[in-house]
Amino acid sequence: MQTAQLPATPQGLAAASKVLAQGGLVAFPTETVYGLGADARNDHAVARIFAAKGRPSFNPLIVHVSSISAAKSLVMWTAVATKLATQFWPGPMTLVLPLKPDSGLSPLVTANLPSLAIRVPANPLAQDLLRQFDGPVAAPSANPSGRISPTTARHVIRGLNGQIDAVIDGGNCAVGLESTIIGLGETPTVLRPGGLASDAIEACLGQRLTHHQSSDPLNAPGQMRSHYAPTARLRLNAKSARSGEVLLGFGAVTADMNLSPDGDLVEAAANLFGHLHTLDTATPARIAVSPIPNTGLGLAINDRLQRAAAPRPESDVAR
Ligand code: TXA
Ligand code: MG
């Protein structure tokens, strides 16, 4: 299959919307990372997402819609959902709510769970695409399963060329980390830290959030310990590079690449996956990473780094 590279123009968006309507796969930019989109109502199209990514079928997908009212047609809405969605949508926050029985979604999207993860993305190209397509779009991050998420169209092509119908080139993703996933069960729970800092969510709710326990696998089925992995090995909390290492710095350090020389966590989040892709392409044996403060977006950055550094399945060790 030839993967078409579509420009961020009305023609490019029209072509992308047509591919979705025909059951094809289109990677598109969101403010967090590039998503790999398919019509969420089409079993065959959704199955192709799992095949292209090599993603285990028990790992459910996030559905993207253009508005709160479109979300309400798919899930059982609550007052807390209204509070959060009014303040943070469109934006880097995903809500997990009970799926409506008559949602019309392919059961593959939710991996047969009774809940659905849903969000309204802020990137204008994503919004235009969702409005034109006029239906729910299932979209995981547009990377092979277990690898670093893409923040440029080039990253998408590097991972999925020939496996997907098209990618819309919308430049860099502004936030650079996947959305924060909030489970709205009895108590609002952070299922995955992400591009919206949880203190902002707590301020909106006037309530502390529960944090997902990694011992509870059903809550966030995709939160495998080894994930976001570059080919190179990672060593975290490094003061400096040892021999055979390159240093991915943060703050005022001498480094091969720096996430934010000024120590700004928003800038570091936006640069994280791009810098890892760049250093990984240069194929050093090891990447050492400066300590990152564990506050605000630093929580999500450290979550991704820890997964990238985690021991991998045996089959993966040989690169
Ligand atoms: O920013 C993002 O969220 C990006 C962009 C493309 O929107 N998407 C993304 O999707 O990161 P993905 O598939 O890479 O990660 C989705 C995560 C997975 O860990 C999955 O297990 C979890 O969301 N998830 C999906 N549905 C769920 C549900 N019903 N309950 C709990 N977790 C769910
Ligand atoms: Mg992902």
mmCIF file of C-alpha atoms and ligand atoms in Angstrom:
data_model
loop_
_atom_site.group_PDB
_atom_site.id
_atom_site.type_symbol
_atom_site.label_atom_id
_atom_site.label_comp_id
_atom_site.label_asym_id
_atom_site.label_seq_id
_atom_site.Cartn_x
_atom_site.Cartn_y
_atom_site.Cartn_z
ATOM 1 C CA MET A 1 0.000 0.000 0.000
ATOM 2 C CA GLN A 2 1.156 3.517 -0.823
ATOM 3 C CA THR A 3 0.763 5.967 2.087
ATOM 4 C CA ALA A 4 -0.413 9.334 0.708
ATOM 5 C CA GLN A 5 1.100 12.409 2.344
ATOM 6 C CA LEU A 6 -1.679 14.989 2.371
ATOM 7 C CA PRO A 7 -1.113 18.740 2.798
ATOM 8 C CA ALA A 8 -2.902 20.750 5.504
ATOM 9 C CA THR A 9 -5.216 22.376 2.931
ATOM 10 C CA PRO A 10 -8.974 22.132 2.266
ATOM 11 C CA GLN A 11 -8.162 19.652 -0.534
ATOM 12 C CA GLY A 12 -5.982 17.568 1.778
ATOM 13 C CA LEU A 13 -8.698 17.495 4.447
ATOM 14 C CA ALA A 14 -11.390 16.582 1.899
ATOM 15 C CA ALA A 15 -9.236 13.684 0.683
ATOM 16 C CA ALA A 16 -8.643 12.543 4.280
ATOM 17 C CA SER A 17 -12.342 12.678 5.111
ATOM 18 C CA LYS A 18 -13.092 10.588 2.008
ATOM 19 C CA VAL A 19 -10.547 7.949 3.064
ATOM 20 C CA LEU A 20 -12.251 7.718 6.497
ATOM 21 C CA ALA A 21 -15.695 7.416 4.886
ATOM 22 C CA GLN A 22 -14.418 4.554 2.721
ATOM 23 C CA GLY A 23 -13.131 2.637 5.754
ATOM 24 C CA GLY A 24 -9.490 3.646 5.375
ATOM 25 C CA LEU A 25 -6.842 4.728 7.902
ATOM 26 C CA VAL A 26 -5.691 8.363 8.125
ATOM 27 C CA ALA A 27 -3.076 9.695 10.524
ATOM 28 C CA PHE A 28 -3.831 13.274 11.559
ATOM 29 C CA PRO A 29 -2.293 15.839 13.904
ATOM 30 C CA THR A 30 -3.873 16.601 17.249
ATOM 31 C CA GLU A 31 -2.473 19.040 19.827
ATOM 32 C CA THR A 32 -1.131 16.042 21.816
ATOM 33 C CA VAL A 33 0.362 13.571 19.304
ATOM 34 C CA TYR A 34 -0.589 12.327 15.820
ATOM 35 C CA GLY A 35 -3.579 9.960 15.904
ATOM 36 C CA LEU A 36 -4.263 7.024 13.580
ATOM 37 C CA GLY A 37 -7.911 7.558 12.679
ATOM 38 C CA ALA A 38 -10.647 5.250 11.420
ATOM 39 C CA ASP A 39 -14.457 5.376 11.353
ATOM 40 C CA ALA A 40 -15.322 4.165 14.868
ATOM 41 C CA ARG A 41 -18.575 2.579 13.597
ATOM 42 C CA ASN A 42 -16.848 0.425 10.989
ATOM 43 C CA ASP A 43 -15.590 -2.947 12.323
ATOM 44 C CA HIS A 44 -13.282 -3.569 9.412
ATOM 45 C CA ALA A 45 -11.712 -0.098 9.568
ATOM 46 C CA VAL A 46 -11.159 -0.370 13.335
ATOM 47 C CA ALA A 47 -9.660 -3.845 12.943
ATOM 48 C CA ARG A 48 -7.180 -2.365 10.480
ATOM 49 C CA ILE A 49 -5.939 0.045 13.190
ATOM 50 C CA PHE A 50 -4.995 -2.887 15.432
ATOM 51 C CA ALA A 51 -3.296 -4.661 12.511
ATOM 52 C CA ALA A 52 -1.314 -1.597 11.347
ATOM 53 C CA LYS A 53 -0.043 -0.847 14.867
ATOM 54 C CA GLY A 54 0.480 -4.459 15.937
ATOM 55 C CA ARG A 55 -1.700 -3.523 18.905
ATOM 56 C CA PRO A 56 -3.180 -6.182 21.214
ATOM 57 C CA SER A 57 -6.943 -6.302 20.665
ATOM 58 C CA PHE A 58 -7.670 -6.092 24.422
ATOM 59 C CA ASN A 59 -6.350 -2.518 24.436
ATOM 60 C CA PRO A 60 -9.275 -0.144 23.719
ATOM 61 C CA LEU A 61 -9.149 3.031 21.624
ATOM 62 C CA ILE A 62 -10.040 6.676 22.292
ATOM 63 C CA VAL A 63 -12.895 8.075 20.196
ATOM 64 C CA HIS A 64 -12.539 11.641 18.897
ATOM 65 C CA VAL A 65 -15.575 13.842 18.322
ATOM 66 C CA SER A 66 -16.044 17.499 17.390
ATOM 67 C CA SER A 67 -18.259 18.639 20.278
ATOM 68 C CA ILE A 68 -19.720 17.918 23.703
ATOM 69 C CA SER A 69 -23.097 17.177 22.128
ATOM 70 C CA ALA A 70 -21.513 14.550 19.856
ATOM 71 C CA ALA A 71 -19.898 12.996 22.959
ATOM 72 C CA LYS A 72 -23.259 12.892 24.739
ATOM 73 C CA SER A 73 -24.708 10.720 21.962
ATOM 74 C CA LEU A 74 -22.108 8.012 22.705
ATOM 75 C CA VAL A 75 -21.735 7.925 26.522
ATOM 76 C CA MET A 76 -23.883 8.347 29.648
ATOM 77 C CA TRP A 77 -23.083 11.932 30.553
ATOM 78 C CA THR A 78 -22.751 13.261 34.128
ATOM 79 C CA ALA A 79 -22.593 16.611 35.912
ATOM 80 C CA VAL A 80 -18.863 16.153 36.581
ATOM 81 C CA ALA A 81 -18.343 15.504 32.873
ATOM 82 C CA THR A 82 -20.079 18.797 32.074
ATOM 83 C CA LYS A 83 -17.818 20.646 34.508
ATOM 84 C CA LEU A 84 -14.618 19.201 33.036
ATOM 85 C CA ALA A 85 -15.642 19.293 29.383
ATOM 86 C CA THR A 86 -16.857 22.886 29.580
ATOM 87 C CA GLN A 87 -13.516 24.012 30.951
ATOM 88 C CA PHE A 88 -11.036 21.736 29.148
ATOM 89 C CA TRP A 89 -12.561 20.751 25.774
ATOM 90 C CA PRO A 90 -11.400 21.123 23.144
ATOM 91 C CA GLY A 91 -8.083 20.051 24.659
ATOM 92 C CA PRO A 92 -5.718 17.338 25.917
ATOM 93 C CA MET A 93 -8.161 15.568 28.267
ATOM 94 C CA THR A 94 -9.948 12.228 27.706
ATOM 95 C CA LEU A 95 -12.972 11.205 29.770
ATOM 96 C CA VAL A 96 -13.933 7.568 30.414
ATOM 97 C CA LEU A 97 -17.686 7.166 30.862
ATOM 98 C CA PRO A 98 -20.225 4.324 30.517
ATOM 99 C CA LEU A 99 -20.896 3.494 26.868
ATOM 100 C CA LYS A 100 -24.469 3.951 25.652
ATOM 101 C CA PRO A 101 -25.958 0.660 24.475
ATOM 102 C CA ASP A 102 -27.139 2.279 21.227
ATOM 103 C CA SER A 103 -23.872 4.141 20.495
ATOM 104 C CA GLY A 104 -23.440 2.408 17.139
ATOM 105 C CA LEU A 105 -19.701 2.006 17.739
ATOM 106 C CA SER A 106 -17.788 -1.087 16.706
ATOM 107 C CA PRO A 107 -17.238 -3.278 19.810
ATOM 108 C CA LEU A 108 -13.571 -3.484 18.812
ATOM 109 C CA VAL A 109 -13.160 0.188 19.813
ATOM 110 C CA THR A 110 -13.832 -0.517 23.493
ATOM 111 C CA ALA A 111 -12.405 -4.051 23.478
ATOM 112 C CA ASN A 112 -15.853 -5.031 24.740
ATOM 113 C CA LEU A 113 -15.539 -2.898 27.897
ATOM 114 C CA PRO A 114 -18.738 -1.249 29.153
ATOM 115 C CA SER A 115 -16.955 2.145 29.109
ATOM 116 C CA LEU A 116 -15.698 4.469 26.368
ATOM 117 C CA ALA A 117 -12.725 6.847 26.361
ATOM 118 C CA ILE A 118 -13.668 10.017 24.477
ATOM 119 C CA ARG A 119 -12.222 13.454 23.743
ATOM 120 C CA VAL A 120 -12.617 16.621 21.668
ATOM 121 C CA PRO A 121 -9.194 17.574 20.280
ATOM 122 C CA ALA A 122 -8.139 21.223 19.955
ATOM 123 C CA ASN A 123 -5.884 21.124 16.889
ATOM 124 C CA PRO A 124 -7.764 23.060 14.142
ATOM 125 C CA LEU A 125 -6.938 20.445 11.471
ATOM 126 C CA ALA A 126 -8.297 17.671 13.704
ATOM 127 C CA GLN A 127 -11.431 19.747 14.301
ATOM 128 C CA ASP A 128 -11.927 20.435 10.586
ATOM 129 C CA LEU A 129 -11.475 16.755 9.783
ATOM 130 C CA LEU A 130 -13.990 15.683 12.462
ATOM 131 C CA ARG A 131 -16.531 18.249 11.278
ATOM 132 C CA GLN A 132 -16.158 17.247 7.627
ATOM 133 C CA PHE A 133 -16.280 13.529 8.334
ATOM 134 C CA ASP A 134 -19.221 14.158 10.666
ATOM 135 C CA GLY A 135 -18.842 10.979 12.715
ATOM 136 C CA PRO A 136 -16.853 9.452 15.583
ATOM 137 C CA VAL A 137 -13.188 8.743 14.801
ATOM 138 C CA ALA A 138 -11.307 6.071 16.751
ATOM 139 C CA ALA A 139 -7.661 7.090 17.001
ATOM 140 C CA PRO A 140 -4.773 5.709 19.030
ATOM 141 C CA SER A 141 -1.392 7.370 18.735
ATOM 142 C CA ALA A 142 -0.040 6.775 15.202
ATOM 143 C CA ASN A 143 2.984 4.641 16.127
ATOM 144 C CA PRO A 144 3.715 0.914 16.066
ATOM 145 C CA SER A 145 2.488 -0.483 19.400
ATOM 146 C CA GLY A 146 5.010 -0.019 22.206
ATOM 147 C CA ARG A 147 7.112 2.579 20.356
ATOM 148 C CA ILE A 148 7.572 6.345 20.808
ATOM 149 C CA SER A 149 4.484 8.394 19.937
ATOM 150 C CA PRO A 150 4.716 10.627 16.829
ATOM 151 C CA THR A 151 4.717 14.418 17.050
ATOM 152 C CA THR A 152 5.402 15.054 13.335
ATOM 153 C CA ALA A 153 4.132 13.523 10.079
ATOM 154 C CA ARG A 154 7.699 12.298 9.481
ATOM 155 C CA HIS A 155 7.576 10.259 12.705
ATOM 156 C CA VAL A 156 4.319 8.686 11.486
ATOM 157 C CA ILE A 157 5.871 7.755 8.146
ATOM 158 C CA ARG A 158 8.942 6.324 9.859
ATOM 159 C CA GLY A 159 6.758 3.930 11.860
ATOM 160 C CA LEU A 160 3.785 3.132 9.626
ATOM 161 C CA ASN A 161 4.725 3.809 5.986
ATOM 162 C CA GLY A 162 2.915 1.388 3.681
ATOM 163 C CA GLN A 163 0.546 0.243 6.457
ATOM 164 C CA ILE A 164 -1.909 3.152 6.376
ATOM 165 C CA ASP A 165 -3.742 5.002 3.594
ATOM 166 C CA ALA A 166 -2.704 8.581 4.367
ATOM 167 C CA VAL A 167 -1.173 11.069 6.768
ATOM 168 C CA ILE A 168 -2.069 14.768 6.992
ATOM 169 C CA ASP A 169 1.073 16.844 7.494
ATOM 170 C CA GLY A 170 0.157 19.414 10.127
ATOM 171 C CA GLY A 171 3.644 20.143 11.488
ATOM 172 C CA ASN A 172 4.568 19.745 15.151
ATOM 173 C CA CYS A 173 2.094 18.890 17.914
ATOM 174 C CA ALA A 174 1.868 21.806 20.345
ATOM 175 C CA VAL A 175 1.510 19.821 23.602
ATOM 176 C CA GLY A 176 3.601 16.785 22.653
ATOM 177 C CA LEU A 177 2.266 14.340 25.288
ATOM 178 C CA GLU A 178 -0.877 12.225 25.011
ATOM 179 C CA SER A 179 -4.056 13.407 26.693
ATOM 180 C CA THR A 180 -4.673 13.035 30.425
ATOM 181 C CA ILE A 181 -7.217 10.227 30.877
ATOM 182 C CA ILE A 182 -9.786 10.713 33.647
ATOM 183 C CA GLY A 183 -12.065 7.872 34.675
ATOM 184 C CA LEU A 184 -15.414 9.219 35.861
ATOM 185 C CA GLY A 185 -16.549 6.403 38.108
ATOM 186 C CA GLU A 186 -17.499 6.964 41.737
ATOM 187 C CA THR A 187 -14.469 9.194 42.263
ATOM 188 C CA PRO A 188 -12.690 10.939 39.384
ATOM 189 C CA THR A 189 -9.461 9.012 38.782
ATOM 190 C CA VAL A 190 -6.364 9.763 36.727
ATOM 191 C CA LEU A 191 -5.965 6.644 34.563
ATOM 192 C CA ARG A 192 -3.040 8.134 32.623
ATOM 193 C CA PRO A 193 -1.193 11.385 33.405
ATOM 194 C CA GLY A 194 -0.834 13.491 30.268
ATOM 195 C CA GLY A 195 -0.869 16.862 28.551
ATOM 196 C CA LEU A 196 -3.286 18.488 30.997
ATOM 197 C CA ALA A 197 -1.728 18.753 34.475
ATOM 198 C CA SER A 198 -3.898 17.104 37.130
ATOM 199 C CA ASP A 199 -3.688 20.113 39.478
ATOM 200 C CA ALA A 200 -5.684 22.115 36.879
ATOM 201 C CA ILE A 201 -8.339 19.391 36.909
ATOM 202 C CA GLU A 202 -8.394 19.327 40.722
ATOM 203 C CA ALA A 203 -8.819 23.118 40.785
ATOM 204 C CA CYS A 204 -11.784 22.838 38.393
ATOM 205 C CA LEU A 205 -13.470 20.119 40.457
ATOM 206 C CA GLY A 206 -12.537 21.531 43.861
ATOM 207 C CA GLN A 207 -11.581 17.966 44.773
ATOM 208 C CA ARG A 208 -8.464 15.781 44.869
ATOM 209 C CA LEU A 209 -8.183 13.147 42.134
ATOM 210 C CA THR A 210 -7.551 9.494 42.873
ATOM 211 C CA HIS A 211 -4.533 8.131 41.023
ATOM 212 C CA HIS A 212 -4.775 4.855 39.185
ATOM 213 C CA GLN A 213 -2.973 1.950 40.907
ATOM 214 C CA SER A 214 -0.797 0.011 38.486
ATOM 215 C CA SER A 215 -1.843 -3.183 40.301
ATOM 216 C CA ASP A 216 -5.319 -2.753 38.787
ATOM 217 C CA PRO A 217 -4.811 -3.685 35.143
ATOM 218 C CA LEU A 218 -8.439 -3.381 34.026
ATOM 219 C CA ASN A 219 -8.622 0.329 34.737
ATOM 220 C CA ALA A 220 -6.200 1.389 32.041
ATOM 221 C CA PRO A 221 -5.607 -1.623 29.861
ATOM 222 C CA GLY A 222 -3.008 0.135 27.734
ATOM 223 C CA GLN A 223 -0.736 1.199 30.546
ATOM 224 C CA MET A 224 1.845 -1.517 30.008
ATOM 225 C CA ARG A 225 5.063 -1.051 31.935
ATOM 226 C CA SER A 226 7.287 -1.157 28.853
ATOM 227 C CA HIS A 227 5.941 1.381 26.390
ATOM 228 C CA TYR A 228 7.072 4.439 24.450
ATOM 229 C CA ALA A 229 10.300 2.570 23.885
ATOM 230 C CA PRO A 230 13.081 3.903 21.679
ATOM 231 C CA THR A 231 15.463 1.310 20.241
ATOM 232 C CA ALA A 232 18.254 2.693 22.409
ATOM 233 C CA ARG A 233 18.336 1.965 26.143
ATOM 234 C CA LEU A 234 17.509 4.762 28.581
ATOM 235 C CA ARG A 235 19.183 5.650 31.893
ATOM 236 C CA LEU A 236 17.110 8.100 33.952
ATOM 237 C CA ASN A 237 18.073 10.744 36.542
ATOM 238 C CA ALA A 238 21.556 11.040 35.031
ATOM 239 C CA LYS A 239 23.811 13.913 36.142
ATOM 240 C CA SER A 240 25.985 13.514 33.027
ATOM 241 C CA ALA A 241 26.645 11.108 30.144
ATOM 242 C CA ARG A 242 28.908 8.108 30.663
ATOM 243 C CA SER A 243 31.013 6.702 27.849
ATOM 244 C CA GLY A 244 28.815 5.313 25.047
ATOM 245 C CA GLU A 245 25.876 7.520 26.089
ATOM 246 C CA VAL A 246 24.325 10.685 24.746
ATOM 247 C CA LEU A 247 22.713 13.064 27.226
ATOM 248 C CA LEU A 248 19.133 14.271 26.868
ATOM 249 C CA GLY A 249 19.286 17.253 29.197
ATOM 250 C CA PHE A 250 16.841 19.377 31.139
ATOM 251 C CA GLY A 251 17.791 22.786 32.544
ATOM 252 C CA ALA A 252 21.294 24.275 32.672
ATOM 253 C CA VAL A 253 23.413 21.251 31.711
ATOM 254 C CA THR A 254 25.777 20.536 28.828
ATOM 255 C CA ALA A 255 23.856 18.005 26.769
ATOM 256 C CA ASP A 256 23.611 16.516 23.266
ATOM 257 C CA MET A 257 19.995 17.682 23.145
ATOM 258 C CA ASN A 258 18.084 19.634 25.769
ATOM 259 C CA LEU A 259 14.358 19.298 26.520
ATOM 260 C CA SER A 260 14.329 22.837 27.915
ATOM 261 C CA PRO A 261 17.528 24.740 28.749
ATOM 262 C CA ASP A 262 15.383 27.099 30.871
ATOM 263 C CA GLY A 263 13.868 24.224 32.835
ATOM 264 C CA ASP A 264 10.352 24.878 31.465
ATOM 265 C CA LEU A 265 8.159 21.737 31.758
ATOM 266 C CA VAL A 266 5.707 22.829 29.038
ATOM 267 C CA GLU A 267 8.582 23.211 26.573
ATOM 268 C CA ALA A 268 10.075 19.907 27.743
ATOM 269 C CA ALA A 269 6.754 18.087 27.160
ATOM 270 C CA ALA A 270 6.519 19.490 23.635
ATOM 271 C CA ASN A 271 10.087 18.371 22.864
ATOM 272 C CA LEU A 272 10.124 14.973 24.606
ATOM 273 C CA PHE A 273 9.061 12.538 21.861
ATOM 274 C CA GLY A 274 10.733 14.546 19.053
ATOM 275 C CA HIS A 275 14.087 14.577 20.871
ATOM 276 C CA LEU A 276 13.801 10.858 21.654
ATOM 277 C CA HIS A 277 13.052 10.144 17.969
ATOM 278 C CA THR A 278 16.067 12.229 16.905
ATOM 279 C CA LEU A 279 18.508 10.662 19.365
ATOM 280 C CA ASP A 280 17.148 7.208 18.602
ATOM 281 C CA THR A 281 17.686 7.683 14.850
ATOM 282 C CA ALA A 282 21.325 8.448 15.547
ATOM 283 C CA THR A 283 21.330 4.957 17.218
ATOM 284 C CA PRO A 284 23.524 5.464 20.229
ATOM 285 C CA ALA A 285 23.766 2.454 22.538
ATOM 286 C CA ARG A 286 22.289 4.435 25.423
ATOM 287 C CA ILE A 287 20.477 7.666 26.133
ATOM 288 C CA ALA A 288 21.040 9.221 29.574
ATOM 289 C CA VAL A 289 18.305 11.612 30.722
ATOM 290 C CA SER A 290 18.578 14.471 33.243
ATOM 291 C CA PRO A 291 16.283 14.413 36.286
ATOM 292 C CA ILE A 292 12.886 16.033 35.597
ATOM 293 C CA PRO A 293 10.956 17.593 38.517
ATOM 294 C CA ASN A 294 7.887 15.524 39.379
ATOM 295 C CA THR A 295 5.362 18.380 39.393
ATOM 296 C CA GLY A 296 2.792 19.636 36.871
ATOM 297 C CA LEU A 297 3.527 18.217 33.401
ATOM 298 C CA GLY A 298 6.672 16.664 34.907
ATOM 299 C CA LEU A 299 4.460 13.835 36.234
ATOM 300 C CA ALA A 300 3.432 12.845 32.700
ATOM 301 C CA ILE A 301 6.974 13.318 31.336
ATOM 302 C CA ASN A 302 8.396 11.037 34.053
ATOM 303 C CA ASP A 303 5.604 8.489 33.435
ATOM 304 C CA ARG A 304 6.603 8.251 29.746
ATOM 305 C CA LEU A 305 10.339 8.149 30.539
ATOM 306 C CA GLN A 306 9.876 5.363 33.099
ATOM 307 C CA ARG A 307 7.930 3.290 30.589
ATOM 308 C CA ALA A 308 10.549 3.970 27.907
ATOM 309 C CA ALA A 309 13.276 2.799 30.309
ATOM 310 C CA ALA A 310 11.393 -0.262 31.602
ATOM 311 C CA PRO A 311 12.669 -3.778 30.897
ATOM 312 C CA ARG A 312 11.248 -5.091 27.612
ATOM 313 C CA PRO A 313 9.876 -8.427 26.544
ATOM 314 C CA GLU A 314 12.671 -10.872 25.582
ATOM 315 C CA SER A 315 11.638 -10.790 21.898
ATOM 316 C CA ASP A 316 12.406 -7.093 21.792
ATOM 317 C CA VAL A 317 15.877 -7.155 23.315
ATOM 318 C CA ALA A 318 17.672 -7.857 20.068
ATOM 319 C CA ARG A 319 16.457 -4.464 18.789
HETATM 320 O O1 TXA B 1 -3.699 12.290 23.211
HETATM 321 C C1 TXA B 1 -4.166 11.171 23.038
HETATM 322 O O2 TXA B 1 -4.894 10.619 23.880
HETATM 323 C C2 TXA B 1 -3.842 10.456 21.711
HETATM 324 C C3 TXA B 1 -4.433 11.296 20.583
HETATM 325 C C4 TXA B 1 -4.289 10.637 19.231
HETATM 326 O O3 TXA B 1 -5.770 11.590 20.869
HETATM 327 N N1 TXA B 1 -4.337 9.125 21.715
HETATM 328 C C5 TXA B 1 -3.775 8.136 22.462
HETATM 329 O O4 TXA B 1 -4.343 6.900 22.241
HETATM 330 O O5 TXA B 1 -2.851 8.319 23.230
HETATM 331 P P1 TXA B 1 -3.635 5.540 22.690
HETATM 332 O O6 TXA B 1 -4.470 4.461 22.085
HETATM 333 O O7 TXA B 1 -2.211 5.568 22.334
HETATM 334 O O8 TXA B 1 -3.851 5.498 24.226
HETATM 335 C C6 TXA B 1 -5.160 5.358 24.722
HETATM 336 C C7 TXA B 1 -5.148 4.849 26.123
HETATM 337 C C8 TXA B 1 -4.717 3.413 26.222
HETATM 338 O O9 TXA B 1 -3.837 3.289 27.335
HETATM 339 C C9 TXA B 1 -6.030 2.677 26.485
HETATM 340 O O10 TXA B 1 -5.846 1.514 27.225
HETATM 341 C C10 TXA B 1 -6.797 3.710 27.254
HETATM 342 O O11 TXA B 1 -6.493 4.909 26.599
HETATM 343 N N2 TXA B 1 -8.246 3.490 27.152
HETATM 344 C C11 TXA B 1 -9.004 3.480 26.040
HETATM 345 N N3 TXA B 1 -10.288 3.184 26.334
HETATM 346 C C12 TXA B 1 -10.349 3.019 27.659
HETATM 347 C C13 TXA B 1 -11.404 2.707 28.571
HETATM 348 N N4 TXA B 1 -12.647 2.481 28.160
HETATM 349 N N5 TXA B 1 -11.098 2.617 29.880
HETATM 350 C C14 TXA B 1 -9.832 2.841 30.307
HETATM 351 N N6 TXA B 1 -8.788 3.141 29.494
HETATM 352 C C15 TXA B 1 -9.038 3.220 28.188
HETATM 353 MG MG MG B 2 -0.226 5.257 22.315
#
